[in-house]
Amino acid sequence: MNKKYLFIYTDFLIGGIQTQLLEQCRQLKKRGNEISVVLLTKEYDVSLLNEIKAVATVYFIDDHISSVYRLKFFQRFKIFLFLSYYSVEFRKVLAEADVCHFCNLIGWFFYNLLYYRKLLCCTASFGLYHSAEIIAFERDSYFNKILISKIIDYYPVQNFMATGAVTRNVVADQYYSSQNDVFLLKMGVPIHKSFLSKGKGLKFKIISIGRLVDFKTYNLSMLQVMRELIDDGIDAEYCIYGNGPLSGEINSKIKELGLRDCVHLKDNIAYDKLGDIIDSADCFVGSGTTLILAAGRSCPSIIGIDSLKEPLSYGYIYETEGQYIQEDGLKYQKSKITDIVKSLFNCSDEDYNKIRKKNYIRANEFSLEKSSKDFDDFHDHLVPITKLRFLSIIHIYGVLVFSIFVSFFKDQKVAKSYES
């Protein structure tokens, strides 16, 4: 059955969640669905935004609020915009939605306020693309901790959609429920239509692509790997494409280790240029959708383990099974990334292409068409949502004000932390 989907997310910068939403929207559109996307900030990558606009109608919440909410305070603490009066056009889109999908705590809270105000009347799914999204870490603000507790109190476990087996297990544990109660979606990425054979470059090129966020610690540990490779006489370079909170620390460590000639911190790249960048590389190190995307273009894809500070890996993506890929603590044996890269650098072109082919075959398990069908079918069986009580909403906003106050005196961000 065709549906009117409403997707809610904070931004549309280059990142794993954003590119996954784009590909899902493309496939859902092909299946005859109507797509609307609500962005809670005006932070976006121009090329990625143009891509999503080709298949969906995009609404920035800032364009549909009453004038009083354009004051500087509300622009800094945008969660207060959720209380605004909205334009007629925006309210019409909300009222006509058949189903809603959000991917983080803020999206869940925004949906609940709309649902409480009867601006949205449809049920919703919560897409979890990282297991830490509903884990309350000690360093998290009181605001995020209260949101997580309210989710467990009010949100049905059957409406969660996890993209990793570990994430599914975390949800089940939080609810003291069975793993089978949580829907597990195998992510879909564009896979090149055929295996790409090639030889290694004269200068061995390693790349990583993605947002430089705190749990992607491999972006830092790879700098030590590069120091070891250079010291062993290997002519290699490492290009990091992306930006984010870790940029400053990465730059400092590049200088500290004397790697400015062989490590290059580059800006985000246009989504439609990803394929060309991957094809130029001899090796990829990373996680999430870009790891699969790189393997889908036959690039040897080494797993960057989430939140692991040591330069270790489970190896290539083809050495993993199912959707147990990048989380720390999995059953696979860890190896030094330096040893994996050295072995790849020293192998023959024949063996190099055997490794490329194994990565390509593994990536083909992540079909976009199958993923989209499963995503669409899942939304036919969502259960109704329990409405937040008025006192719960007041409680959440009260805790938010307190968390903002605390942030001025304590080293504690209001935003969600993804590392313990």
PDB file of N, CA and C in Angstrom, residues 111-118 120 154 384-390 392-393:
ATOM      1  N   TYR A 111       8.354  14.859  17.365  1.00  0.00           N
ATOM      2  CA  TYR A 111       7.173  14.090  16.950  1.00  0.00           C
ATOM      3  C   TYR A 111       6.128  14.070  18.070  1.00  0.00           C
ATOM      4  N   ASN A 112       6.570  13.828  19.301  1.00  0.00           N
ATOM      5  CA  ASN A 112       5.629  13.722  20.414  1.00  0.00           C
ATOM      6  C   ASN A 112       4.906  15.032  20.694  1.00  0.00           C
ATOM      7  N   LEU A 113       5.598  16.161  20.535  1.00  0.00           N
ATOM      8  CA  LEU A 113       4.931  17.447  20.726  1.00  0.00           C
ATOM      9  C   LEU A 113       3.883  17.684  19.639  1.00  0.00           C
ATOM     10  N   LEU A 114       4.238  17.329  18.403  1.00  0.00           N
ATOM     11  CA  LEU A 114       3.269  17.454  17.306  1.00  0.00           C
ATOM     12  C   LEU A 114       2.069  16.533  17.533  1.00  0.00           C
ATOM     13  N   TYR A 115       2.357  15.349  18.027  1.00  0.00           N
ATOM     14  CA  TYR A 115       1.306  14.354  18.289  1.00  0.00           C
ATOM     15  C   TYR A 115       0.404  14.825  19.435  1.00  0.00           C
ATOM     16  N   TYR A 116       1.012  15.385  20.465  1.00  0.00           N
ATOM     17  CA  TYR A 116       0.239  15.886  21.608  1.00  0.00           C
ATOM     18  C   TYR A 116      -0.669  17.037  21.178  1.00  0.00           C
ATOM     19  N   ARG A 117      -0.140  17.907  20.295  1.00  0.00           N
ATOM     20  CA  ARG A 117      -0.912  19.068  19.832  1.00  0.00           C
ATOM     21  C   ARG A 117      -1.897  18.708  18.714  1.00  0.00           C
ATOM     22  N   LYS A 118      -1.940  17.433  18.353  1.00  0.00           N
ATOM     23  CA  LYS A 118      -2.839  16.896  17.317  1.00  0.00           C
ATOM     24  C   LYS A 118      -2.555  17.494  15.932  1.00  0.00           C
ATOM     25  N   LEU A 120      -0.016  16.129  14.252  1.00  0.00           N
ATOM     26  CA  LEU A 120       0.295  14.831  13.626  1.00  0.00           C
ATOM     27  C   LEU A 120      -0.606  13.791  14.267  1.00  0.00           C
ATOM     28  N   TYR A 154       7.120   5.406  27.365  1.00  0.00           N
ATOM     29  CA  TYR A 154       6.008   5.698  26.466  1.00  0.00           C
ATOM     30  C   TYR A 154       6.082   5.031  25.088  1.00  0.00           C
ATOM     31  N   PRO A 384       0.074   1.623  17.613  1.00  0.00           N
ATOM     32  CA  PRO A 384      -0.223   3.002  18.015  1.00  0.00           C
ATOM     33  C   PRO A 384       0.733   3.502  19.097  1.00  0.00           C
ATOM     34  N   ILE A 385       0.901   4.822  19.137  1.00  0.00           N
ATOM     35  CA  ILE A 385       1.792   5.470  20.091  1.00  0.00           C
ATOM     36  C   ILE A 385       1.004   5.941  21.319  1.00  0.00           C
ATOM     37  N   THR A 386       1.609   5.822  22.490  1.00  0.00           N
ATOM     38  CA  THR A 386       1.019   6.392  23.712  1.00  0.00           C
ATOM     39  C   THR A 386       1.415   7.860  23.806  1.00  0.00           C
ATOM     40  N   LYS A 387       0.425   8.735  23.919  1.00  0.00           N
ATOM     41  CA  LYS A 387       0.686  10.175  23.951  1.00  0.00           C
ATOM     42  C   LYS A 387       1.373  10.582  25.254  1.00  0.00           C
ATOM     43  N   LEU A 388       2.387  11.468  25.130  1.00  0.00           N
ATOM     44  CA  LEU A 388       3.028  12.027  26.317  1.00  0.00           C
ATOM     45  C   LEU A 388       2.003  12.824  27.131  1.00  0.00           C
ATOM     46  N   ARG A 389       2.082  12.730  28.443  1.00  0.00           N
ATOM     47  CA  ARG A 389       1.221  13.550  29.299  1.00  0.00           C
ATOM     48  C   ARG A 389       1.733  14.988  29.344  1.00  0.00           C
ATOM     49  N   PHE A 390       0.831  15.910  29.593  1.00  0.00           N
ATOM     50  CA  PHE A 390       1.195  17.328  29.665  1.00  0.00           C
ATOM     51  C   PHE A 390       2.280  17.561  30.716  1.00  0.00           C
ATOM     52  N   SER A 392       4.519  15.522  31.681  1.00  0.00           N
ATOM     53  CA  SER A 392       5.796  14.978  31.189  1.00  0.00           C
ATOM     54  C   SER A 392       6.488  15.984  30.280  1.00  0.00           C
ATOM     55  N   ILE A 393       5.704  16.662  29.451  1.00  0.00           N
ATOM     56  CA  ILE A 393       6.275  17.683  28.563  1.00  0.00           C
ATOM     57  C   ILE A 393       6.851  18.838  29.386  1.00  0.00           C
TER      58      ILE A 393
END
